[in-house]
CSV table of C-alpha atoms and ligand atoms in Angstrom, one decimal:
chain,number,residue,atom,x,y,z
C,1,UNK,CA,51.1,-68.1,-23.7
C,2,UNK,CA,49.1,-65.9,-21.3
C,3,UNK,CA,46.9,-63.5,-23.5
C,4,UNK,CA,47.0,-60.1,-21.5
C,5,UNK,CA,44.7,-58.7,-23.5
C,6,UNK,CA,41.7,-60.6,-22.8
C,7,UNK,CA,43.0,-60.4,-19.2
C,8,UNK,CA,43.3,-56.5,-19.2
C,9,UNK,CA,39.1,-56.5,-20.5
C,10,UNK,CA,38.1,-59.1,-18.7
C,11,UNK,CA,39.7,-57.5,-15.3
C,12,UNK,CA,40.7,-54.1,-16.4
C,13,UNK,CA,44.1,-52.7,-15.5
C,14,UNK,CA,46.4,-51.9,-13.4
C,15,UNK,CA,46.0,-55.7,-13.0
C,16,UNK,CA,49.1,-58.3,-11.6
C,17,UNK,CA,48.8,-61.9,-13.0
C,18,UNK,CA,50.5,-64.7,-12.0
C,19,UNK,CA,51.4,-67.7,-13.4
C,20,UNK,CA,50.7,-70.5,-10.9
C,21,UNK,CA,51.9,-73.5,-12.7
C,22,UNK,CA,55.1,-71.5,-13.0
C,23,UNK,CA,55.2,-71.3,-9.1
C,24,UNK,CA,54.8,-75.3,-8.8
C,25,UNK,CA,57.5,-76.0,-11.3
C,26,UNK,CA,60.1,-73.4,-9.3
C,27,UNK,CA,59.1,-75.1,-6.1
C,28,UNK,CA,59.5,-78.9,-7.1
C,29,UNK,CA,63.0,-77.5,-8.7
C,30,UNK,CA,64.2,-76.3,-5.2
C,31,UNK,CA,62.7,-79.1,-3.7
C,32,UNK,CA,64.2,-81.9,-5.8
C,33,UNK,CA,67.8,-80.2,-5.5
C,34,UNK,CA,67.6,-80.7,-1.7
C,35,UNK,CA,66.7,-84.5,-2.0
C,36,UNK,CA,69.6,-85.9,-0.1
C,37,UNK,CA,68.6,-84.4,2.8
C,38,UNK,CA,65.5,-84.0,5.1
C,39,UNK,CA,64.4,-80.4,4.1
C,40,UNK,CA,61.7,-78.6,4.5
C,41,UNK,CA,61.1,-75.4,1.5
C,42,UNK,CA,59.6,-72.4,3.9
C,43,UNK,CA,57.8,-70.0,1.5
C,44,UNK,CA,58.6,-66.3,2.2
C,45,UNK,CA,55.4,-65.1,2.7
C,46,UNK,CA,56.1,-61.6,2.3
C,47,UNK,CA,57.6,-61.9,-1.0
C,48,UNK,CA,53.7,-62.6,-2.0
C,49,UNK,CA,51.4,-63.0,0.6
C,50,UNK,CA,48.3,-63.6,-1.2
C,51,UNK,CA,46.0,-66.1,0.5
C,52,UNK,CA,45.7,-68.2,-2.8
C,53,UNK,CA,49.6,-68.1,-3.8
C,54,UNK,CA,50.2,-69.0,0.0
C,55,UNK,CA,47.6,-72.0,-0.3
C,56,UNK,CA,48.9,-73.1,-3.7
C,57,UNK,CA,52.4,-73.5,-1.8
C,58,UNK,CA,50.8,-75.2,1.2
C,59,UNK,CA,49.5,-77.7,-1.0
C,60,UNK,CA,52.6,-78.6,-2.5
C,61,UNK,CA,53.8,-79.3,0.9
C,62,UNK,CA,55.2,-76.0,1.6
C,63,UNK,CA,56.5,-74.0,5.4
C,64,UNK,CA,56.1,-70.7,6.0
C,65,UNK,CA,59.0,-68.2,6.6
C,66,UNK,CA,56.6,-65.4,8.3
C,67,UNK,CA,57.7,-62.0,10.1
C,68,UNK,CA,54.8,-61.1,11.7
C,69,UNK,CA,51.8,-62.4,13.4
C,70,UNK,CA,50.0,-61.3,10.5
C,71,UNK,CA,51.6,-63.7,7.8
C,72,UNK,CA,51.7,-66.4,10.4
C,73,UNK,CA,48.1,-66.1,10.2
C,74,UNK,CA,48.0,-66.0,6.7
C,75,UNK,CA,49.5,-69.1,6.7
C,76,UNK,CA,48.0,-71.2,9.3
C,77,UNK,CA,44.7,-70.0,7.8
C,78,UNK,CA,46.3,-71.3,4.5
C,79,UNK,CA,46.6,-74.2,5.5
C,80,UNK,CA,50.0,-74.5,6.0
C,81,UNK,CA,50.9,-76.8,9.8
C,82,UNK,CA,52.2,-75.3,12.2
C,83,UNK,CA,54.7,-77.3,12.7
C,84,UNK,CA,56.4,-76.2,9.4
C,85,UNK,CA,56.1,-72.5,10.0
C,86,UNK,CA,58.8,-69.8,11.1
C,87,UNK,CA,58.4,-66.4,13.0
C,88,UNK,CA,61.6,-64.2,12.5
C,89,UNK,CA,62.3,-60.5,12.1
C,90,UNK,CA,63.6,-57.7,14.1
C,91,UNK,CA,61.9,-56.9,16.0
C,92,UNK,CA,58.9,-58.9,17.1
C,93,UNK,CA,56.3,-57.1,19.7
C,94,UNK,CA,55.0,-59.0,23.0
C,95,UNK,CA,51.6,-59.9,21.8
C,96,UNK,CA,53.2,-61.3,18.6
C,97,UNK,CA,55.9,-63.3,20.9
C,98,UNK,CA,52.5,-65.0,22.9
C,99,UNK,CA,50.8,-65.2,20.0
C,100,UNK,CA,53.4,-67.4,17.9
C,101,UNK,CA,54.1,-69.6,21.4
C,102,UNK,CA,50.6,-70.4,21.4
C,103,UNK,CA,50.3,-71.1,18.2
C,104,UNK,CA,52.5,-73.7,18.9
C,105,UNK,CA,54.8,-72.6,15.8
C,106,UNK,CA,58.2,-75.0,14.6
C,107,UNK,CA,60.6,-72.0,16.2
C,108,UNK,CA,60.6,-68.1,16.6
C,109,UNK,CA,63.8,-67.2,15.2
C,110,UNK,CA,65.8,-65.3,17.5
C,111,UNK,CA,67.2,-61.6,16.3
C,112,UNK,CA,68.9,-60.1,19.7
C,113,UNK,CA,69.9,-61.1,22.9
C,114,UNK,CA,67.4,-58.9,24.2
C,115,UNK,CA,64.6,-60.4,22.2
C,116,UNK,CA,65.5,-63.8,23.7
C,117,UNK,CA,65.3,-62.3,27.7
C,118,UNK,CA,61.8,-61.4,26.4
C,119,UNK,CA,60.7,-64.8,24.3
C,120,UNK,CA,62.0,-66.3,28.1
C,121,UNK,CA,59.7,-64.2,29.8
C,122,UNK,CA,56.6,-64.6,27.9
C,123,UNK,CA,57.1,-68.3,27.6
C,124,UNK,CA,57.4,-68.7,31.5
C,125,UNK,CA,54.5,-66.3,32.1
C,126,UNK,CA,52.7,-68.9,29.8
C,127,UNK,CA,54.0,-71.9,31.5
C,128,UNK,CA,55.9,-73.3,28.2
C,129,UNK,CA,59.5,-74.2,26.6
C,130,UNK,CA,59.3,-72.0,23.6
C,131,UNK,CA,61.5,-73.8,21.0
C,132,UNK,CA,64.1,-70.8,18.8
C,133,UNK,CA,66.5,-70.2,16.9
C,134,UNK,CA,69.0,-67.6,16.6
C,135,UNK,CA,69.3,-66.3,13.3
C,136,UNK,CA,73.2,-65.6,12.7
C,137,UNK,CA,75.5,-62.8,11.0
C,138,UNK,CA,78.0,-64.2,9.5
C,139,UNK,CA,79.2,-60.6,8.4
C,140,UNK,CA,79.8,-61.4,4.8
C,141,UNK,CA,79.1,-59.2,2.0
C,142,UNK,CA,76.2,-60.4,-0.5
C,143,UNK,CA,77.4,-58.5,-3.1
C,144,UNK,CA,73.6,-57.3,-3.4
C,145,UNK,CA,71.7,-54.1,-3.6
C,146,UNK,CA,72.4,-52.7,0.0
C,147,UNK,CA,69.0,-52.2,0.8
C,148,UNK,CA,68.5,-56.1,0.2
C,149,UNK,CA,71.6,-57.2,1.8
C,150,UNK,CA,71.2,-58.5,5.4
C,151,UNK,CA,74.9,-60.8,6.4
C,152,UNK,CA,76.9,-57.4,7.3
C,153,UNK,CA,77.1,-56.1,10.7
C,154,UNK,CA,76.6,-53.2,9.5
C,155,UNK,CA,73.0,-54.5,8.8
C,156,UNK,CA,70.4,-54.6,11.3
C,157,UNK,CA,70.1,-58.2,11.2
C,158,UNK,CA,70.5,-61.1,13.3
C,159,UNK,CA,73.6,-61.2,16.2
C,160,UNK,CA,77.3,-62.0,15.4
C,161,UNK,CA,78.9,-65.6,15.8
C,162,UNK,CA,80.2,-65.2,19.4
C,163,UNK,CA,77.2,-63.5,20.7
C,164,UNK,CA,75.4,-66.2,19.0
C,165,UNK,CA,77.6,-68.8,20.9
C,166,UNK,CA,76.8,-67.1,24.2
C,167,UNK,CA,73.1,-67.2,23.3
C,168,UNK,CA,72.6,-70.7,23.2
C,169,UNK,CA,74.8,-71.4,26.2
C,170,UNK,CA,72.7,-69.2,28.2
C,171,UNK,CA,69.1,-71.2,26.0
C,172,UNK,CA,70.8,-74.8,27.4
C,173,UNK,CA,70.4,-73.4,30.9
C,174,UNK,CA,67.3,-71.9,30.9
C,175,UNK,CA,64.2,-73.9,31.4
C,176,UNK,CA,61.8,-72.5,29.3
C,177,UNK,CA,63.5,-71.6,25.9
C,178,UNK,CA,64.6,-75.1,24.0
C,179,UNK,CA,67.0,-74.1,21.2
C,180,UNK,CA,66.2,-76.4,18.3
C,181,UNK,CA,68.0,-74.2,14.9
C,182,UNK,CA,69.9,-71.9,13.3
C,183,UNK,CA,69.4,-69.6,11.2
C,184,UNK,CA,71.5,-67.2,8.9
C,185,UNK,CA,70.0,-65.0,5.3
C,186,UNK,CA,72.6,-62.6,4.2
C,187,UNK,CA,70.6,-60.5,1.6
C,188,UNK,CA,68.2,-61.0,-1.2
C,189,UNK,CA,68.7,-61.5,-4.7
C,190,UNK,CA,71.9,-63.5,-4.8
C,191,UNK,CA,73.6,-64.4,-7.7
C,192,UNK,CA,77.2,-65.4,-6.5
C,193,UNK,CA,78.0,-68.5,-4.7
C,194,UNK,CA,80.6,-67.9,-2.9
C,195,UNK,CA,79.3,-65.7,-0.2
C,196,UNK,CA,76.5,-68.0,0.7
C,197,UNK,CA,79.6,-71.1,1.1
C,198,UNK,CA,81.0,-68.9,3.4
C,199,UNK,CA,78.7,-67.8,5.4
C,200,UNK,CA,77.1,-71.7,5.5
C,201,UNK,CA,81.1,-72.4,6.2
C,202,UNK,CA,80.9,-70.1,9.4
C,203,UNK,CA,77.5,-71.2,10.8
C,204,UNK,CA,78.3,-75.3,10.2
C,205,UNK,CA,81.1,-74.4,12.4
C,206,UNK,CA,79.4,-72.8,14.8
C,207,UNK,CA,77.2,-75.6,15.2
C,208,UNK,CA,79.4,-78.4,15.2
C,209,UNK,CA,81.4,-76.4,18.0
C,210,UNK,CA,77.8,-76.4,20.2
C,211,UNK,CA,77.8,-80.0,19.4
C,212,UNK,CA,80.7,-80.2,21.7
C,213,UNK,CA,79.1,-78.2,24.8
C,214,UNK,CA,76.1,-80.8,24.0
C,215,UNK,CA,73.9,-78.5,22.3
C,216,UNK,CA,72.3,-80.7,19.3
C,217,UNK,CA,70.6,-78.6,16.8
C,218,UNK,CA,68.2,-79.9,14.4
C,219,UNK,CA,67.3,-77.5,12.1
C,220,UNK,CA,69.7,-75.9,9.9
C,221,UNK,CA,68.1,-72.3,8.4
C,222,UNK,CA,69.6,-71.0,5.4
C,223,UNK,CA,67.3,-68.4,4.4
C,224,UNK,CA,65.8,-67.6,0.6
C,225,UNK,CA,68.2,-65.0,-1.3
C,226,UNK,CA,67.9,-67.6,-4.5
C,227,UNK,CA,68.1,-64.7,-7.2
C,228,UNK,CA,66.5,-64.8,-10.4
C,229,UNK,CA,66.8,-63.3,-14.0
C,230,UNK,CA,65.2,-59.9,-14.3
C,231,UNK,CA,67.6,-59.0,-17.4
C,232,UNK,CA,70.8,-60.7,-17.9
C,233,UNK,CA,71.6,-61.8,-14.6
C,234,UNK,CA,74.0,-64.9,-14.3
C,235,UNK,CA,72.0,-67.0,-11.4
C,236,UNK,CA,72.8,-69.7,-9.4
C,237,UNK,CA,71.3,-73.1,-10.4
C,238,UNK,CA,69.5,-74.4,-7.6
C,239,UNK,CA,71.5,-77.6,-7.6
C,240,UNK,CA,74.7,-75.7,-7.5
C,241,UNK,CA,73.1,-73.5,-4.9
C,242,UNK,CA,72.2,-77.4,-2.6
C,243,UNK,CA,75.4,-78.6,-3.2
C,244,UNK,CA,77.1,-75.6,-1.9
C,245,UNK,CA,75.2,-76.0,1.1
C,246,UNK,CA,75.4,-79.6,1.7
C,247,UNK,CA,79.4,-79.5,1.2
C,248,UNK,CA,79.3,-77.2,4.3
C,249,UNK,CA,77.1,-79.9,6.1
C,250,UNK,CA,80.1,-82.9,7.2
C,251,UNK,CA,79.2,-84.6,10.5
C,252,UNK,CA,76.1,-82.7,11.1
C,253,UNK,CA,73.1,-84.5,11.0
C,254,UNK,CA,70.4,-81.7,10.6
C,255,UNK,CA,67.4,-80.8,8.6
C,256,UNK,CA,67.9,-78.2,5.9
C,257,UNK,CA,65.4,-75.0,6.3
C,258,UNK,CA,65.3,-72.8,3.2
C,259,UNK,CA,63.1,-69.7,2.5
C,260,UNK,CA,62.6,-69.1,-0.9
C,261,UNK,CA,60.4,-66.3,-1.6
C,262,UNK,CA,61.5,-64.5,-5.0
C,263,UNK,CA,62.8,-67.8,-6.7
C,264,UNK,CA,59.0,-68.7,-6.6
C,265,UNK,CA,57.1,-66.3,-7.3
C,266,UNK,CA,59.3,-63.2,-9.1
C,267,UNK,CA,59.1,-64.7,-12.6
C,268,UNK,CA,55.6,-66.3,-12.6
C,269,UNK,CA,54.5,-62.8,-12.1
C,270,UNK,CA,53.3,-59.7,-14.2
C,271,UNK,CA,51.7,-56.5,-13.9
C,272,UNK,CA,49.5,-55.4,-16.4
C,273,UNK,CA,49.0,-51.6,-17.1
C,274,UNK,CA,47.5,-49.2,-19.9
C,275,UNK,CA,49.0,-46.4,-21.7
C,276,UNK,CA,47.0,-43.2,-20.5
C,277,UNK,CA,49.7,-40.8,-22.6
C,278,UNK,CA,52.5,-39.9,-24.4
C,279,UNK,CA,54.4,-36.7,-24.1
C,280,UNK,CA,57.9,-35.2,-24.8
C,281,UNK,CA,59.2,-32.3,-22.4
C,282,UNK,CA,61.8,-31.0,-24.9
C,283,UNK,CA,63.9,-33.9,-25.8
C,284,UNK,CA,63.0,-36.4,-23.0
C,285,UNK,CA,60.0,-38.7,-23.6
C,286,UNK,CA,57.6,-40.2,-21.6
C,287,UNK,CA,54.8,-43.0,-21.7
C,288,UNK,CA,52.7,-42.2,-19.2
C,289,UNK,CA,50.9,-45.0,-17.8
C,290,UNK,CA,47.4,-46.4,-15.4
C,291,UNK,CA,50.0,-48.1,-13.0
C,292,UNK,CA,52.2,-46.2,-10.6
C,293,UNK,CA,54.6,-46.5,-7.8
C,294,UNK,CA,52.1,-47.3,-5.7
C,295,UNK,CA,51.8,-50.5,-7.1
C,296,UNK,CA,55.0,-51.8,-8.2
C,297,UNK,CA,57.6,-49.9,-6.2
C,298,UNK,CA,60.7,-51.5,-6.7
C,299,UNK,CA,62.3,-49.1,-9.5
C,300,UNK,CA,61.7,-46.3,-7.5
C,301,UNK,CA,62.8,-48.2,-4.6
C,302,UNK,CA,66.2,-50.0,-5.8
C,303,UNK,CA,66.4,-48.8,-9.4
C,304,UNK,CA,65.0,-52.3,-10.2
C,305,UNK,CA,64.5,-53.4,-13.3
C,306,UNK,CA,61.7,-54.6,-14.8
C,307,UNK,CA,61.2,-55.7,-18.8
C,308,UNK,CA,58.4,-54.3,-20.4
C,309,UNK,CA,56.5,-56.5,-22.8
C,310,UNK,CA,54.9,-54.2,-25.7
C,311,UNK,CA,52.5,-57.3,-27.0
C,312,UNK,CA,53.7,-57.4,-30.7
C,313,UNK,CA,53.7,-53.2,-30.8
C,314,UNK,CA,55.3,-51.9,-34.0
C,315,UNK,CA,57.6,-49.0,-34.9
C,316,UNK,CA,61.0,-47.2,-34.8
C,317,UNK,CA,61.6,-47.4,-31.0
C,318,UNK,CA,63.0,-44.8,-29.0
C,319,UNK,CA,64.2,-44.6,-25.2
C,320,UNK,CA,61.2,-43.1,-23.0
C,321,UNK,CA,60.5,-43.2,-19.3
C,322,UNK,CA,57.4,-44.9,-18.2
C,323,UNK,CA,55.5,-43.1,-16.1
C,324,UNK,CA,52.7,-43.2,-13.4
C,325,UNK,CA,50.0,-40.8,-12.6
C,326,UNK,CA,51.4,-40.3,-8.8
C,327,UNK,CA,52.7,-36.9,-7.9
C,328,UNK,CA,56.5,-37.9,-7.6
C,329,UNK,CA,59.2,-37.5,-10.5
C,330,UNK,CA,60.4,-40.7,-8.5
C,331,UNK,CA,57.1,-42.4,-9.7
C,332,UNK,CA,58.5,-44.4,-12.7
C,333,UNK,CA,58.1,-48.0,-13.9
C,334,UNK,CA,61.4,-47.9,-16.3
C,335,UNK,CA,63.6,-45.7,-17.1
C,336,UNK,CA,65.0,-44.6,-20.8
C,337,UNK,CA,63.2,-48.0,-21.6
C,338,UNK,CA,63.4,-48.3,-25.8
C,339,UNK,CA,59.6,-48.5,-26.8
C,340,UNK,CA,57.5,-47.8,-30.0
C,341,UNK,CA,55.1,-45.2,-30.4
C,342,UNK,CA,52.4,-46.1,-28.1
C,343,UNK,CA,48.7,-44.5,-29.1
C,344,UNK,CA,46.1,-44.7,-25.9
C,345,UNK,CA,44.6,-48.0,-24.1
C,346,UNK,CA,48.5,-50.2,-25.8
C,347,UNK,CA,49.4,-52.3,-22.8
C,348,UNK,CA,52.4,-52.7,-21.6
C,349,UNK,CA,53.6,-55.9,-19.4
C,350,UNK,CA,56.1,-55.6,-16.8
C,351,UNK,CA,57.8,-59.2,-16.1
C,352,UNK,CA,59.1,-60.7,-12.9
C,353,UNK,CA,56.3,-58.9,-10.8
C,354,UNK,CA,55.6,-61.5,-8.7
C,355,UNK,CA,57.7,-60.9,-5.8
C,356,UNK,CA,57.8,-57.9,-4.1
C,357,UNK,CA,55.3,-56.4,-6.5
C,358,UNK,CA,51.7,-55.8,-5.1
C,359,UNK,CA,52.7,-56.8,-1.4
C,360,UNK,CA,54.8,-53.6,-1.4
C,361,UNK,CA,52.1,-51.1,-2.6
C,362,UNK,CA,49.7,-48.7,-1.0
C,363,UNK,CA,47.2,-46.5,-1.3
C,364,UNK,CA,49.6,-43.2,-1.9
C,365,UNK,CA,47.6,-40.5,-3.4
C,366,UNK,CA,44.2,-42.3,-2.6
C,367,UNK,CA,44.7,-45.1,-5.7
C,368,UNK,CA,43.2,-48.3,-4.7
C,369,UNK,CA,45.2,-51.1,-5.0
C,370,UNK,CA,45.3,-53.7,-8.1
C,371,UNK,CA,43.4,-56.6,-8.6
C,372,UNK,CA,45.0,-59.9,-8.6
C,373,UNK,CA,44.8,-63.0,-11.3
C,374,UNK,CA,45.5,-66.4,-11.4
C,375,UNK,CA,46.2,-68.4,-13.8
C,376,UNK,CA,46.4,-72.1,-13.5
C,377,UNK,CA,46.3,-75.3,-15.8
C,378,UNK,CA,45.3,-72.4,-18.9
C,379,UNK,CA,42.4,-71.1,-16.2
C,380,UNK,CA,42.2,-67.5,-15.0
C,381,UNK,CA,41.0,-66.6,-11.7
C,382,UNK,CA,40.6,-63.8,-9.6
C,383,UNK,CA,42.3,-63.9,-6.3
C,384,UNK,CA,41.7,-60.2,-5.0
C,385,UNK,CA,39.3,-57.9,-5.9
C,386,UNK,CA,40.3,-54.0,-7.1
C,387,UNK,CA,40.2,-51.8,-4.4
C,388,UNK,CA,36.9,-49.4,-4.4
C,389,UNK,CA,37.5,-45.9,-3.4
C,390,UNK,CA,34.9,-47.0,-0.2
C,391,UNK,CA,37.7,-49.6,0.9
C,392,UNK,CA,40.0,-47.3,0.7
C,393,UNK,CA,38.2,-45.1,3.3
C,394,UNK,CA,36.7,-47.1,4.8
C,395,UNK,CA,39.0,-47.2,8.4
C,396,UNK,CA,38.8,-43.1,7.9
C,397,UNK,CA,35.2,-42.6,7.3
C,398,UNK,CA,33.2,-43.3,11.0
C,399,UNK,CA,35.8,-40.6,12.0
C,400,UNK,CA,34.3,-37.9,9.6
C,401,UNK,CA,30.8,-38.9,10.8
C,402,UNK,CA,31.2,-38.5,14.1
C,403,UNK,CA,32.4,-35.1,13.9
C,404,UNK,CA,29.6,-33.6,11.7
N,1,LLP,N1,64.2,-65.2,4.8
N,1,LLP,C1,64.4,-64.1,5.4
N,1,LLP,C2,64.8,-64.1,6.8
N,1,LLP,C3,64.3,-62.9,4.7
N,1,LLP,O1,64.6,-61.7,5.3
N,1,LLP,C4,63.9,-62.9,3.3
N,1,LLP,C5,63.8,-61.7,2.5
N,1,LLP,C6,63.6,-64.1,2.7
N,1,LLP,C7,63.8,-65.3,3.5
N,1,LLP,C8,63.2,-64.3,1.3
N,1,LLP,O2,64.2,-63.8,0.4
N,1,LLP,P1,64.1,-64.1,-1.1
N,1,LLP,O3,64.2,-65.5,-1.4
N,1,LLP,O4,62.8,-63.6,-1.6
N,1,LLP,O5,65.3,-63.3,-1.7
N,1,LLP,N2,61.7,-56.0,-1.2
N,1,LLP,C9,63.0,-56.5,-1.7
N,1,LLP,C10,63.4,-57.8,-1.1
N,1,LLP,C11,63.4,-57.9,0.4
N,1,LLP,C12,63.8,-59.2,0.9
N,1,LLP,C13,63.6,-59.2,2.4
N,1,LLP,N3,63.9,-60.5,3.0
N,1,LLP,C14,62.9,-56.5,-3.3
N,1,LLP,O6,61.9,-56.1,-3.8
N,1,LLP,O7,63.9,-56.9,-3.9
């Protein structure tokens, strides 16, 4: 049991807490379901790119799943080898292209044919074979949030099968792009199986069809997606979720990449704030609360839902909305959430804020971002400080100077 109130004294609040040992155990589930194969687990850095939460994963063995130069920084500086580290996204700028070549990364996944001319370019310029993959869309639906869905060609993801095909004809005859993968990730938060079968079904085609022109691929890329339990979510068990895969898998003799990045972190997770307020605007309540949109965006964002732990509160309970100080009516935590009467300085818990939680906030309405606790083996740490109004000015302030 993780006591938040000492926590919320000890470190104040708006404070995010994660559960580290928590982390470990989802990782050596994933892990152990892909035993029959040679896999390699790639962390999604941006689901929670803290330096600590990327070291603990490095230490358990861990790759990185990184889209931009910035998280592949993190997690070389983490600890995690190059060799085990990914570069995709969209749209990936020169300097980040030479910087991931000479980094000497496992591949730079490959999101347009356009992208590739340039990865071509850069690595002859540089005198190299820069080894790729090209991330596929299988164009099936996730049955996800659509902002979180990512296998549609109506998405802005990846390139379709036959342009895919083209793709690596035109790698096998180039001399300075070696293409070692594949790579497909049709949305986030899954909780059917079907769809990701499918789309596994599609791509295992493809490459056993490449196999015939002579292209060998090693590395077979499924993505993350894994989706967890925010409220009553049926989810995949991560053995079910292997096995799906590996049935895909006949005759092909690859590695398995996969990219978990909520699946980890989402439920060890938590995000501490204080009640500032209550107050009733006719009929409608609200809690008004220290945290804000700013830090945990994802109800505003997708309507996500988060539970709210009320530590032990008492009391009739009524639906209120939990509200943060920013200067949005779409600044809210939960909506018509059922919750006691709460006096000033109750805390409230929101769960499965580990993923997508404090890497998504900002500094809107000058509010310095939350610290950040670990806990591990019964042990709290802190991992990043509370921003000071000075850091939040601080890339602003030589500015001012200069023109007084
Ligand atoms: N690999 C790729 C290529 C991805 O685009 C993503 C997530 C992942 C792996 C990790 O997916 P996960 O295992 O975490 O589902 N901000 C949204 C989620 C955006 C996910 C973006 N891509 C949210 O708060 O729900």
């Amino acid at each position: 049991m993780i006591d938040f109130n000492t926590l919320a004294k000890k470190y104040k609040t708006p404070l995010y807490v994660y559960d580290f040992d928590y982390m470990s155990s989802q990782f050596e589930a994933l892990k152990e379901a892909f035993k029959g194969r040679k896999s390699i687990l790639a962390y999604a850095v941006k689901a929670n790119s803290n330096l600590s939460v990327v070291k603990h994963f490095a230490q358990m063995g861990s790759g990185a799943d990184c889209v931009s130069i910035g998280e592949v920084r993190r997690a070389l500086m983490c600890g995690i080898p190059n060799y085990k580290i990914i570069f995709s996204g969209v749209g990936k700028s020169d300097e980040e292209i030479t910087e991931a070549l000479t980094s000497d990364i496992l591949y730079i996944n490959v999101e347009s044919d356009a992208e590739l001319s340039r990865i071509e370019m850069i690595a002859k310029e540089l005198g190299i074979v820069a080894r790729i993959s090209i991330r596929v869309n299988p164009n099936i639906d996730p049955k996800t949030h659509p902002y979180i869905s990512t296998g549609l060609h109506a998405n802005k993801f990846g390139v379709d099968i036959n342009s895919a095909k083209r793709m690596y004809i035109r790698c096998k005859n180039s001399e300075h792009i070696n293409p070692i993968g594949i790579h497909f990730h049709i949305g986030s938060q899954l909780t059917e199986l079907d769809p990701i079968r499918e789309a596994a079904e599609i791509v295992a085609d493809l490459v056993r069809s490449l196999s015939v022109l002579k292209i060998e691929l090693k590395f077979f890329d499924i993505g993350g997606g894994l989706g967890i339990r925010y409220k009553d979510e049926t989810t995949i068990a991560p053995y079910d979720y292997a096995q799906a895969i590996l049935s895909t898998l006949t005759a092909l003799d690859v590695t398995i990449i996969c990219e978990p990045g909520r699946f980890l972190t989402a439920n060890s997770g938590y995000f501490i704030t204080k009640v500032l307020y209550e107050k009733a605007n006719s009929d409608k309540r609200f809690v008004i609360v220290d945290g804000a949109m700013n830090d945990l965006i994802r109800p505003s964002l997708y309507d996500a839902y988060h539970g709210v732990d009320t530590l032990e509160k008492d009391g009739e309970k009524s639906p209120a909305d939990i509200v943060g100080p920013v200067c949005e009516s779409g600044d809210f935590l939960a909506k018509d959430y059922p919750l006691a009467k709460m006096q000033h300085n109750d805390l409230l818990v929101l769960k499965s804020a580990g993923a997508y939680g404090f890497g998504m906030g900002s500094n809107y309405n000058t509010r310095g971002r939350s610290a950040e606790v670990a806990i591990e083996s019964g042990k709290d740490r802190l991992i990043r400080r509370r921003e000071s109004f000075e850091d939040i000015i601080a890339l602003e302030k030589e500015f001012l100077e200069e023109e007084m």
